C-alpha positions as a Markdown table, in Angstrom:
| # | Residue | x | y | z |
|---|---|---|---|---|
| 1 | Met | 141.7 | 4.0 | 51.8 |
| 2 | Phe | 140.2 | 5.4 | 55.2 |
| 3 | Leu | 136.4 | 4.4 | 55.8 |
| 4 | His | 134.3 | 6.7 | 57.8 |
| 5 | Ile | 130.8 | 5.4 | 59.3 |
| 6 | Asp | 127.9 | 7.5 | 60.2 |
| 7 | Cys | 124.8 | 6.2 | 61.5 |
| 8 | Asn | 121.7 | 8.1 | 60.2 |
| 9 | Thr | 119.2 | 9.8 | 62.8 |
| 10 | Phe | 120.8 | 7.3 | 65.4 |
| 11 | Phe | 118.7 | 7.8 | 68.5 |
| 12 | Ala | 115.5 | 7.5 | 66.4 |
| 13 | Ser | 116.7 | 4.8 | 64.3 |
| 14 | Cys | 117.6 | 2.6 | 67.6 |
| 15 | Glu | 114.0 | 3.4 | 69.0 |
| 16 | Val | 112.7 | 2.1 | 65.6 |
| 17 | Ala | 115.2 | -0.9 | 65.7 |
| 18 | Ser | 114.1 | -1.9 | 69.1 |
| 19 | Asp | 110.2 | -1.8 | 68.3 |
| 20 | Pro | 109.5 | -2.8 | 64.4 |
| 21 | Ser | 105.8 | -1.4 | 65.0 |
| 22 | Leu | 107.2 | 1.9 | 64.6 |
| 23 | Lys | 108.7 | 1.4 | 61.2 |
| 24 | Gly | 107.2 | 3.8 | 58.6 |
| 25 | Arg | 105.7 | 6.2 | 61.2 |
| 26 | Pro | 106.9 | 9.6 | 62.5 |
| 27 | Val | 109.1 | 9.1 | 65.6 |
| 28 | Val | 110.9 | 12.0 | 67.6 |
| 29 | Val | 113.4 | 11.1 | 70.5 |
| 30 | Ala | 113.4 | 13.9 | 73.3 |
| 31 | Asn | 114.9 | 14.6 | 76.6 |
| 32 | Asp | 112.7 | 14.6 | 79.8 |
| 33 | Asn | 112.3 | 17.2 | 82.5 |
| 34 | Glu | 110.3 | 17.4 | 85.7 |
| 35 | Val | 107.2 | 19.5 | 83.9 |
| 36 | Gly | 106.9 | 17.1 | 81.1 |
| 37 | Gly | 109.0 | 19.6 | 78.6 |
| 38 | Gly | 112.1 | 19.0 | 76.7 |
| 39 | Val | 113.5 | 19.1 | 73.1 |
| 40 | Ile | 113.6 | 17.1 | 70.1 |
| 41 | Leu | 116.8 | 15.1 | 69.9 |
| 42 | Ala | 116.4 | 13.0 | 67.0 |
| 43 | Leu | 114.0 | 12.4 | 64.2 |
| 44 | Thr | 112.7 | 9.8 | 61.8 |
| 45 | Pro | 112.5 | 10.7 | 58.0 |
| 46 | Glu | 108.8 | 10.7 | 58.5 |
| 47 | Ala | 109.1 | 13.2 | 61.2 |
| 48 | Lys | 111.2 | 15.4 | 59.3 |
| 49 | Ala | 108.8 | 15.2 | 56.2 |
| 50 | Leu | 106.3 | 17.0 | 58.8 |
| 51 | Gly | 108.5 | 19.9 | 59.1 |
| 52 | Leu | 109.6 | 18.8 | 62.4 |
| 53 | Lys | 113.6 | 19.9 | 63.6 |
| 54 | Arg | 115.9 | 19.1 | 66.1 |
| 55 | Gly | 116.2 | 21.3 | 68.7 |
| 56 | Ile | 112.7 | 22.5 | 69.0 |
| 57 | Pro | 110.9 | 22.6 | 72.5 |
| 58 | Leu | 108.2 | 19.8 | 72.7 |
| 59 | Phe | 105.9 | 22.2 | 74.2 |
| 60 | Lys | 105.9 | 24.6 | 71.1 |
| 61 | Val | 104.9 | 21.6 | 68.8 |
| 62 | Arg | 102.8 | 19.6 | 71.1 |
| 63 | Gln | 99.5 | 20.4 | 69.1 |
| 64 | Gln | 101.2 | 19.1 | 65.7 |
| 65 | Leu | 102.5 | 16.1 | 67.3 |
| 66 | Glu | 99.3 | 14.9 | 68.6 |
| 67 | Arg | 97.6 | 15.9 | 65.2 |
| 68 | Asp | 100.1 | 13.9 | 63.1 |
| 69 | His | 99.8 | 11.2 | 65.6 |
| 70 | Val | 103.8 | 11.3 | 66.1 |
| 71 | Val | 105.3 | 8.9 | 68.6 |
| 72 | Ile | 107.5 | 10.8 | 71.3 |
| 73 | Arg | 110.0 | 8.5 | 72.8 |
| 74 | Pro | 112.3 | 9.2 | 75.5 |
| 75 | Ala | 115.9 | 8.9 | 75.1 |
| 76 | Asp | 117.5 | 5.9 | 76.4 |
| 77 | His | 121.5 | 6.3 | 76.3 |
| 78 | Arg | 122.3 | 3.1 | 77.6 |
| 79 | Lys | 120.4 | 1.5 | 74.8 |
| 80 | Tyr | 122.1 | 3.7 | 72.3 |
| 81 | Ser | 125.5 | 2.7 | 73.7 |
| 82 | Arg | 124.5 | -0.9 | 73.5 |
| 83 | Ile | 123.5 | -0.6 | 69.7 |
| 84 | Ser | 126.7 | 1.1 | 69.2 |
| 85 | Arg | 128.7 | -1.7 | 70.6 |
| 86 | Gln | 126.6 | -4.5 | 68.3 |
| 87 | Ile | 127.6 | -2.2 | 65.3 |
| 88 | Met | 131.2 | -2.2 | 66.1 |
| 89 | Glu | 131.1 | -6.1 | 67.0 |
| 90 | Ala | 129.3 | -6.6 | 63.5 |
| 91 | Val | 132.0 | -4.8 | 61.7 |
| 92 | Arg | 134.9 | -6.6 | 63.4 |
| 93 | Arg | 133.4 | -10.2 | 62.6 |
| 94 | Gln | 132.9 | -9.1 | 59.0 |
| 95 | Asp | 136.7 | -8.4 | 58.9 |
| 96 | Leu | 136.7 | -6.3 | 55.9 |
| 97 | Val | 138.1 | -3.2 | 57.9 |
| 98 | Val | 141.4 | -2.7 | 60.0 |
| 99 | Asp | 142.1 | -0.4 | 62.5 |
| 100 | Phe | 138.7 | 0.0 | 63.4 |
| 101 | Val | 137.5 | 2.7 | 66.0 |
| 102 | Gln | 134.6 | 4.2 | 67.6 |
| 103 | Tyr | 134.9 | 8.2 | 67.2 |
| 104 | Ser | 131.4 | 8.8 | 69.0 |
| 105 | Val | 128.3 | 6.7 | 69.9 |
| 106 | Asp | 127.1 | 7.0 | 66.1 |
| 107 | Glu | 130.6 | 7.6 | 64.3 |
| 108 | Phe | 133.3 | 5.0 | 63.3 |
| 109 | Phe | 136.5 | 5.2 | 61.4 |
| 110 | Gly | 138.7 | 2.5 | 60.0 |
| 111 | Val | 140.9 | 1.3 | 56.9 |
| 112 | Met | 140.3 | -0.7 | 54.0 |
| 113 | Pro | 143.4 | -1.6 | 52.3 |
| 114 | Leu | 142.1 | -0.6 | 48.6 |
| 115 | Asp | 143.4 | 2.0 | 46.2 |
| 116 | Asp | 140.6 | 1.4 | 43.4 |
| 117 | Pro | 137.7 | 3.7 | 43.9 |
| 118 | Asp | 135.2 | 1.0 | 42.3 |
| 119 | Glu | 136.5 | -1.7 | 44.4 |
| 120 | Met | 136.4 | 0.4 | 47.6 |
| 121 | Ala | 132.8 | 1.4 | 47.1 |
| 122 | His | 132.0 | -2.4 | 46.3 |
| 123 | Tyr | 133.3 | -3.3 | 49.8 |
| 124 | Ala | 132.1 | -0.1 | 51.7 |
| 125 | Arg | 128.8 | -1.1 | 50.6 |
| 126 | Lys | 128.8 | -4.6 | 51.8 |
| 127 | Val | 130.2 | -3.1 | 55.2 |
| 128 | Lys | 126.9 | -0.8 | 55.1 |
| 129 | Glu | 124.8 | -3.9 | 54.2 |
| 130 | Asn | 126.0 | -5.7 | 57.0 |
| 131 | Ile | 125.4 | -3.2 | 59.7 |
| 132 | Thr | 121.9 | -2.7 | 58.4 |
| 133 | Thr | 121.2 | -6.4 | 58.2 |
| 134 | Thr | 122.8 | -7.2 | 61.5 |
| 135 | Thr | 121.6 | -4.3 | 63.9 |
| 136 | Asp | 118.5 | -3.0 | 61.5 |
| 137 | Ile | 120.3 | 0.6 | 61.7 |
| 138 | Pro | 120.7 | 2.5 | 58.4 |
| 139 | Val | 124.1 | 4.3 | 57.9 |
| 140 | Ser | 126.2 | 6.2 | 55.5 |
| 141 | Cys | 129.8 | 5.5 | 54.7 |
| 142 | Gly | 132.3 | 7.8 | 53.0 |
| 143 | Cys | 135.6 | 6.7 | 51.9 |
| 144 | Ser | 139.0 | 8.6 | 50.8 |
| 145 | Thr | 142.7 | 9.3 | 51.2 |
| 146 | Thr | 142.4 | 11.0 | 54.6 |
| 147 | Tyr | 140.0 | 10.6 | 57.8 |
| 148 | Thr | 138.7 | 14.4 | 56.9 |
| 149 | Leu | 138.0 | 13.7 | 53.4 |
| 150 | Ala | 136.4 | 10.5 | 54.2 |
| 151 | Lys | 133.9 | 12.3 | 56.7 |
| 152 | Thr | 133.6 | 14.9 | 54.0 |
| 153 | Ala | 132.5 | 12.1 | 51.7 |
| 154 | Thr | 129.8 | 10.8 | 54.1 |
| 155 | Arg | 128.4 | 14.2 | 54.2 |
| 156 | Phe | 127.9 | 13.6 | 50.3 |
| 157 | Ala | 126.7 | 10.1 | 51.0 |
| 158 | Lys | 123.6 | 11.4 | 53.3 |
| 159 | Asp | 122.9 | 14.7 | 51.1 |
| 160 | Phe | 122.7 | 13.0 | 47.7 |
| 161 | Pro | 120.6 | 10.1 | 47.3 |
| 162 | Val | 122.3 | 9.2 | 43.8 |
| 163 | Phe | 125.1 | 7.7 | 46.0 |
| 164 | Lys | 123.1 | 5.6 | 47.8 |
| 165 | Gly | 124.4 | 5.9 | 51.1 |
| 166 | Val | 128.2 | 5.3 | 49.9 |
| 167 | Cys | 130.4 | 7.8 | 48.6 |
| 168 | Val | 134.0 | 7.4 | 47.6 |
| 169 | Leu | 135.9 | 10.7 | 47.0 |
| 170 | Ser | 139.1 | 9.8 | 44.7 |
| 171 | Pro | 142.1 | 12.1 | 44.4 |
| 172 | Asp | 140.7 | 13.3 | 41.1 |
| 173 | Lys | 137.2 | 14.4 | 42.4 |
| 174 | Arg | 138.8 | 15.9 | 45.6 |
| 175 | Glu | 138.7 | 19.6 | 44.2 |
| 176 | Thr | 135.4 | 19.4 | 42.7 |
| 177 | Ala | 133.9 | 18.2 | 45.8 |
| 178 | Leu | 135.8 | 20.4 | 48.1 |
| 179 | Ala | 134.6 | 23.6 | 46.3 |
| 180 | Gln | 131.1 | 22.5 | 47.6 |
| 181 | Val | 132.2 | 22.6 | 51.3 |
| 182 | Lys | 131.7 | 25.6 | 53.3 |
| 183 | Val | 134.6 | 25.8 | 56.0 |
| 184 | Ala | 132.3 | 25.8 | 58.7 |
| 185 | Asp | 131.2 | 22.5 | 57.7 |
| 186 | Ile | 135.0 | 20.9 | 57.8 |
| 187 | Trp | 135.5 | 18.4 | 60.3 |
| 188 | Gly | 137.4 | 19.8 | 63.1 |
| 189 | Val | 136.8 | 23.5 | 62.3 |
| 190 | Gly | 135.3 | 25.4 | 65.2 |
| 191 | Arg | 134.1 | 28.8 | 65.5 |
| 192 | Gln | 137.3 | 30.8 | 66.0 |
| 193 | Leu | 139.2 | 29.0 | 63.5 |
| 194 | Arg | 136.2 | 29.6 | 61.0 |
| 195 | Lys | 136.3 | 33.3 | 61.6 |
| 196 | Arg | 140.2 | 33.4 | 61.2 |
| 197 | Leu | 139.9 | 31.2 | 58.1 |
| 198 | Ile | 137.1 | 33.7 | 56.6 |
| 199 | Arg | 139.4 | 36.8 | 57.4 |
| 200 | Met | 142.1 | 35.1 | 55.4 |
| 201 | Asp | 139.3 | 34.9 | 52.4 |
| 202 | Ile | 139.1 | 31.5 | 53.0 |
| 203 | Glu | 135.3 | 30.5 | 52.5 |
| 204 | Thr | 135.4 | 26.7 | 50.9 |
| 205 | Ala | 137.5 | 23.5 | 51.7 |
| 206 | Leu | 139.2 | 24.3 | 48.5 |
| 207 | Asp | 140.0 | 27.5 | 48.9 |
| 208 | Trp | 142.0 | 26.3 | 52.0 |
| 209 | Ala | 143.7 | 23.2 | 50.4 |
| 210 | Leu | 144.7 | 25.5 | 47.6 |
| 211 | Arg | 146.8 | 28.0 | 50.1 |
| 212 | Asp | 150.5 | 27.7 | 50.3 |
| 213 | Glu | 151.5 | 25.0 | 52.5 |
| 214 | Glu | 154.6 | 27.3 | 54.2 |
| 215 | Glu | 152.1 | 30.1 | 54.9 |
| 216 | Met | 149.5 | 27.7 | 56.5 |
| 217 | Arg | 152.2 | 25.9 | 58.5 |
| 218 | Lys | 153.5 | 29.7 | 59.9 |
| 219 | Thr | 149.9 | 30.8 | 60.3 |
| 220 | Leu | 147.9 | 27.9 | 61.8 |
| 221 | Ser | 148.0 | 26.0 | 65.2 |
| 222 | Thr | 149.0 | 22.6 | 64.7 |
| 223 | Pro | 145.5 | 20.9 | 64.8 |
| 224 | Ala | 144.2 | 23.2 | 62.1 |
| 225 | Phe | 147.4 | 22.8 | 60.1 |
| 226 | Arg | 146.8 | 18.8 | 60.4 |
| 227 | Thr | 143.1 | 19.4 | 59.0 |
| 228 | Tyr | 144.7 | 21.6 | 56.1 |
| 229 | Leu | 146.9 | 18.9 | 55.1 |
| 230 | Glu | 144.3 | 16.4 | 55.4 |
| 231 | Leu | 142.2 | 18.4 | 53.1 |
| 232 | Arg | 145.2 | 18.1 | 50.5 |
| 233 | Gly | 145.0 | 14.4 | 50.6 |
| 234 | Ile | 147.7 | 14.2 | 53.5 |
| 235 | Pro | 147.1 | 11.7 | 56.2 |
| 236 | Ala | 147.9 | 13.5 | 59.4 |
| 237 | Ile | 145.5 | 12.7 | 61.9 |
| 238 | Thr | 146.0 | 9.7 | 64.0 |
| 239 | Leu | 142.8 | 8.7 | 66.1 |
| 240 | Gln | 144.1 | 5.5 | 67.6 |
| 241 | Asn | 146.6 | 7.4 | 70.3 |
| 242 | Lys | 144.5 | 9.6 | 72.3 |
| 243 | Glu | 146.2 | 11.6 | 74.9 |
| 244 | Arg | 145.6 | 10.6 | 78.4 |
| 245 | Gln | 142.9 | 12.6 | 80.2 |
| 246 | Lys | 144.1 | 15.0 | 82.8 |
| 247 | Ser | 140.9 | 14.9 | 84.6 |
| 248 | Ile | 137.8 | 12.8 | 84.3 |
| 249 | Met | 134.2 | 14.1 | 85.2 |
| 250 | Gln | 130.7 | 12.5 | 85.0 |
| 251 | Ser | 127.9 | 14.6 | 85.8 |
| 252 | His | 124.1 | 14.9 | 84.9 |
| 253 | Thr | 121.4 | 17.7 | 84.9 |
| 254 | Phe | 118.5 | 15.5 | 86.0 |
| 255 | Gly | 115.1 | 15.8 | 84.2 |
| 256 | His | 113.2 | 15.6 | 87.5 |
| 257 | Met | 114.8 | 17.0 | 90.6 |
| 258 | Val | 116.2 | 14.7 | 93.3 |
| 259 | Ser | 115.4 | 15.2 | 97.0 |
| 260 | Asp | 115.9 | 11.8 | 98.2 |
| 261 | Pro | 119.5 | 11.3 | 99.5 |
| 262 | Val | 119.6 | 7.5 | 98.6 |
| 263 | Ile | 118.7 | 8.5 | 95.1 |
| 264 | Leu | 121.4 | 11.2 | 94.7 |
| 265 | Arg | 123.9 | 9.1 | 96.2 |
| 266 | Ser | 123.2 | 6.3 | 93.8 |
| 267 | His | 123.7 | 8.4 | 90.9 |
| 268 | Leu | 126.9 | 9.8 | 92.1 |
| 269 | Met | 128.1 | 6.2 | 92.7 |
| 270 | Arg | 127.1 | 5.5 | 89.2 |
| 271 | Phe | 129.1 | 8.4 | 88.0 |
| 272 | Thr | 132.0 | 7.1 | 90.0 |
| 273 | Glu | 132.0 | 3.8 | 88.0 |
| 274 | Arg | 131.9 | 5.4 | 84.9 |
| 275 | Cys | 134.8 | 7.6 | 85.8 |
| 276 | Cys | 136.8 | 4.7 | 87.0 |
| 277 | Leu | 136.2 | 2.7 | 84.0 |
| 278 | Thr | 137.6 | 5.5 | 81.9 |
| 279 | Leu | 140.6 | 5.8 | 84.1 |
| 280 | Arg | 141.4 | 2.1 | 83.8 |
| 281 | Lys | 140.8 | 2.4 | 80.0 |
| 282 | Gln | 143.8 | 4.8 | 79.6 |
| 283 | Gln | 145.6 | 2.7 | 82.1 |
| 284 | Ser | 145.8 | 5.7 | 84.7 |
| 285 | Leu | 145.5 | 6.2 | 88.3 |
| 286 | Cys | 143.9 | 9.4 | 90.2 |
| 287 | Ser | 145.1 | 11.0 | 93.6 |
| 288 | Gln | 142.1 | 13.4 | 94.2 |
| 289 | Val | 138.3 | 12.8 | 94.1 |
| 290 | Ser | 136.0 | 15.6 | 94.0 |
| 291 | Ile | 132.0 | 15.8 | 93.8 |
| 292 | Phe | 129.6 | 18.6 | 93.6 |
| 293 | Ile | 125.5 | 18.8 | 93.7 |
| 294 | Ser | 123.3 | 21.9 | 93.0 |
| 295 | Thr | 119.8 | 23.1 | 93.1 |
| 296 | Asn | 118.0 | 24.6 | 90.0 |
| 297 | Pro | 119.0 | 28.1 | 89.9 |
| 298 | Tyr | 116.1 | 28.9 | 87.9 |
| 299 | Arg | 113.6 | 27.9 | 90.4 |
| 300 | Glu | 113.6 | 31.1 | 92.6 |
| 301 | Asp | 110.7 | 29.6 | 94.4 |
| 302 | Leu | 112.8 | 26.8 | 95.9 |
| 303 | Pro | 115.5 | 26.9 | 98.4 |
| 304 | Gln | 118.9 | 27.4 | 96.8 |
| 305 | Phe | 122.2 | 25.2 | 97.5 |
| 306 | Ala | 125.3 | 24.2 | 95.3 |
| 307 | Asp | 128.5 | 23.1 | 97.1 |
| 308 | Gly | 131.1 | 20.8 | 96.3 |
| 309 | His | 134.2 | 19.1 | 98.3 |
| 310 | Ser | 137.5 | 17.3 | 97.3 |
| 311 | Arg | 139.4 | 14.7 | 99.2 |
| 312 | Asn | 143.2 | 13.2 | 98.1 |
| 313 | Leu | 143.8 | 9.8 | 98.1 |
| 314 | Pro | 146.2 | 7.8 | 100.5 |
| 315 | Ile | 147.9 | 6.2 | 97.3 |
| 316 | Pro | 146.8 | 7.0 | 93.4 |
| 317 | Ser | 144.2 | 4.3 | 92.5 |
| 318 | Ser | 141.6 | 3.0 | 89.9 |
| 319 | Asp | 140.0 | 0.9 | 92.0 |
| 320 | Thr | 136.2 | 1.6 | 91.8 |
| 321 | Ser | 135.3 | 0.5 | 95.5 |
| 322 | Leu | 138.1 | 2.4 | 97.1 |
| 323 | Ile | 137.1 | 5.6 | 95.3 |
| 324 | Met | 133.3 | 5.1 | 95.7 |
| 325 | Lys | 134.1 | 5.2 | 99.6 |
| 326 | Ala | 135.8 | 8.6 | 99.1 |
| 327 | Val | 132.8 | 9.9 | 97.3 |
| 328 | Gly | 130.3 | 8.6 | 100.0 |
| 329 | Ser | 132.4 | 10.2 | 102.5 |
| 330 | Leu | 132.3 | 13.4 | 100.7 |
| 331 | Phe | 128.5 | 13.3 | 100.0 |
| 332 | Asp | 127.9 | 12.8 | 103.8 |
| 333 | Glu | 129.8 | 16.3 | 104.1 |
| 334 | Val | 127.9 | 18.1 | 101.3 |
| 335 | Tyr | 124.6 | 16.9 | 101.3 |
| 336 | Arg | 122.0 | 19.3 | 102.9 |
| 337 | Pro | 118.6 | 17.8 | 103.3 |
| 338 | Gly | 115.4 | 19.5 | 102.5 |
| 339 | Met | 116.7 | 20.5 | 99.1 |
| 340 | Ser | 115.7 | 19.4 | 95.5 |
| 341 | Tyr | 118.8 | 18.9 | 93.6 |
| 342 | Lys | 119.0 | 19.6 | 89.9 |
| 343 | Gln | 122.8 | 18.7 | 89.2 |
| 344 | Ala | 125.4 | 16.3 | 90.6 |
| 345 | Gly | 128.8 | 15.1 | 89.3 |
| 346 | Val | 132.0 | 13.3 | 90.3 |
| 347 | Ile | 135.3 | 14.6 | 89.2 |
| 348 | Leu | 138.7 | 12.6 | 89.2 |
| 349 | Thr | 142.2 | 14.7 | 89.1 |
| 350 | Gly | 145.7 | 14.1 | 90.0 |
| 351 | Ile | 145.9 | 11.4 | 87.1 |
| 352 | Arg | 149.1 | 9.8 | 86.4 |
| 353 | Ala | 150.2 | 6.7 | 84.4 |
| 354 | Cys | 150.1 | 3.2 | 86.3 |
| 355 | Glu | 153.6 | 2.5 | 85.6 |
| 356 | Gly | 156.0 | 3.7 | 88.1 |
| 357 | Ser | 153.6 | 5.5 | 90.7 |
| 358 | Gln | 155.1 | 6.3 | 93.9 |
| 359 | Leu | 153.7 | 5.0 | 97.2 |
| 360 | Asp | 154.3 | 6.7 | 100.5 |
| 361 | Leu | 156.1 | 5.1 | 103.2 |
| 362 | Phe | 153.2 | 3.5 | 104.8 |
| 363 | Ser | 151.4 | 2.3 | 101.7 |
| 364 | Glu | 151.3 | -1.2 | 100.5 |
| 365 | Pro | 151.0 | -2.0 | 96.9 |
| 366 | Ala | 147.4 | -2.5 | 95.6 |
| 367 | Asp | 146.1 | -5.9 | 96.0 |
| 368 | Asp | 146.3 | -7.9 | 92.7 |
| 369 | Arg | 143.3 | -9.8 | 93.6 |
| 370 | Arg | 141.5 | -6.4 | 93.5 |
| 371 | Arg | 143.0 | -5.4 | 90.2 |
| 372 | Arg | 142.1 | -8.7 | 88.7 |
| 373 | Leu | 138.5 | -8.1 | 89.9 |
| 374 | Met | 138.4 | -4.8 | 88.1 |
| 375 | Ala | 139.4 | -6.2 | 85.0 |
| 376 | Thr | 137.0 | -9.0 | 85.0 |
| 377 | Ala | 134.0 | -6.6 | 86.0 |
| 378 | Asp | 135.2 | -4.4 | 83.0 |
| 379 | Ser | 135.4 | -7.7 | 80.8 |
| 380 | Ile | 131.8 | -8.6 | 81.4 |
| 381 | Asn | 130.3 | -5.2 | 81.1 |
| 382 | Arg | 132.3 | -5.0 | 77.7 |
| 383 | Lys | 130.7 | -8.0 | 76.6 |
| 384 | Tyr | 127.1 | -8.0 | 77.9 |
| 385 | Gly | 126.6 | -4.3 | 78.1 |
| 386 | Ser | 127.3 | -1.6 | 80.6 |
| 387 | Asn | 126.2 | -2.0 | 84.1 |
| 388 | Thr | 125.5 | -5.7 | 83.6 |
| 389 | Ile | 127.8 | -6.3 | 86.8 |
| 390 | His | 128.3 | -3.3 | 89.3 |
| 391 | Phe | 128.6 | -2.4 | 92.8 |
| 392 | Ala | 125.6 | -2.7 | 95.1 |
């Protein structure tokens, strides 16, 4: 059976795990901006019990937060990524789950070679307890015969206390469960597909699963048809083999506007390191580098500026130092002093596979020492956390 693991209120749980004094207290995680505002991104159960919800701007509930002594923690995505890697490591060391992959910072999928629902529930509970014991992060687990059904089972594990955080959706219970799931709540169903399904008188997951297969094959796109098959208990989605990205971008809208060119340049260099890491992970090279910077268009009281430049590399590369040089040169071209910048980003395009990359007449093959240096840096950062070793 397939196993889906979803961390409960992940950002807030990470803050509590990092500071045990917060246990049992209402805690919210919020982003930050230059006027001290922001919105709530995650909440502990104690904060939810006060009526607070995700997406609420802090200024609207400031008085309630102070009255109820709610702890506000700024979002720390590096911390959350580190704890996510710890969860991955805890599961891998336990050695009960095969083909274990990270789907997002707080979601994971794997396979357990078991068919008996009771046995599956027993071992899924062991995985859940191991994660909580090792990282102090509460998780919910769903198990079923496909990835989509496993994720659906996790929803039941979260919503119904009777499951105690682990729900196994066996074939004999599939139709009963799908009858309770609206199409909008099915994994992979976006707004347009939802509208289309409703026009076809499909309102629940069960309505969809009971439709004629040949009709669905002719009517739906390939991804939607795969989801339909998964709802019928037929594995059709593969997570391990992701397509190579055709462009890689790292950007950020700053909470506090940046006017110092040294700080702005450092942000761009950090974005470049992340882009190059993604490039090497998918065993690719890029041939074009672009950057962009812009001020805050909503601050009409400040000077406005937005621009971006691109540059072709002499030969395709994934070498961070070489691509950083290109970014630094582009920054010198595009930067305008006297501005307060709100957003910046780096984009790598012209992406191709490492194998068989064509050199030009005057180019030398990439130095093997440079490739080994990049591989070593990536290995250290995977083991000890991102940015443990980085370019000065």
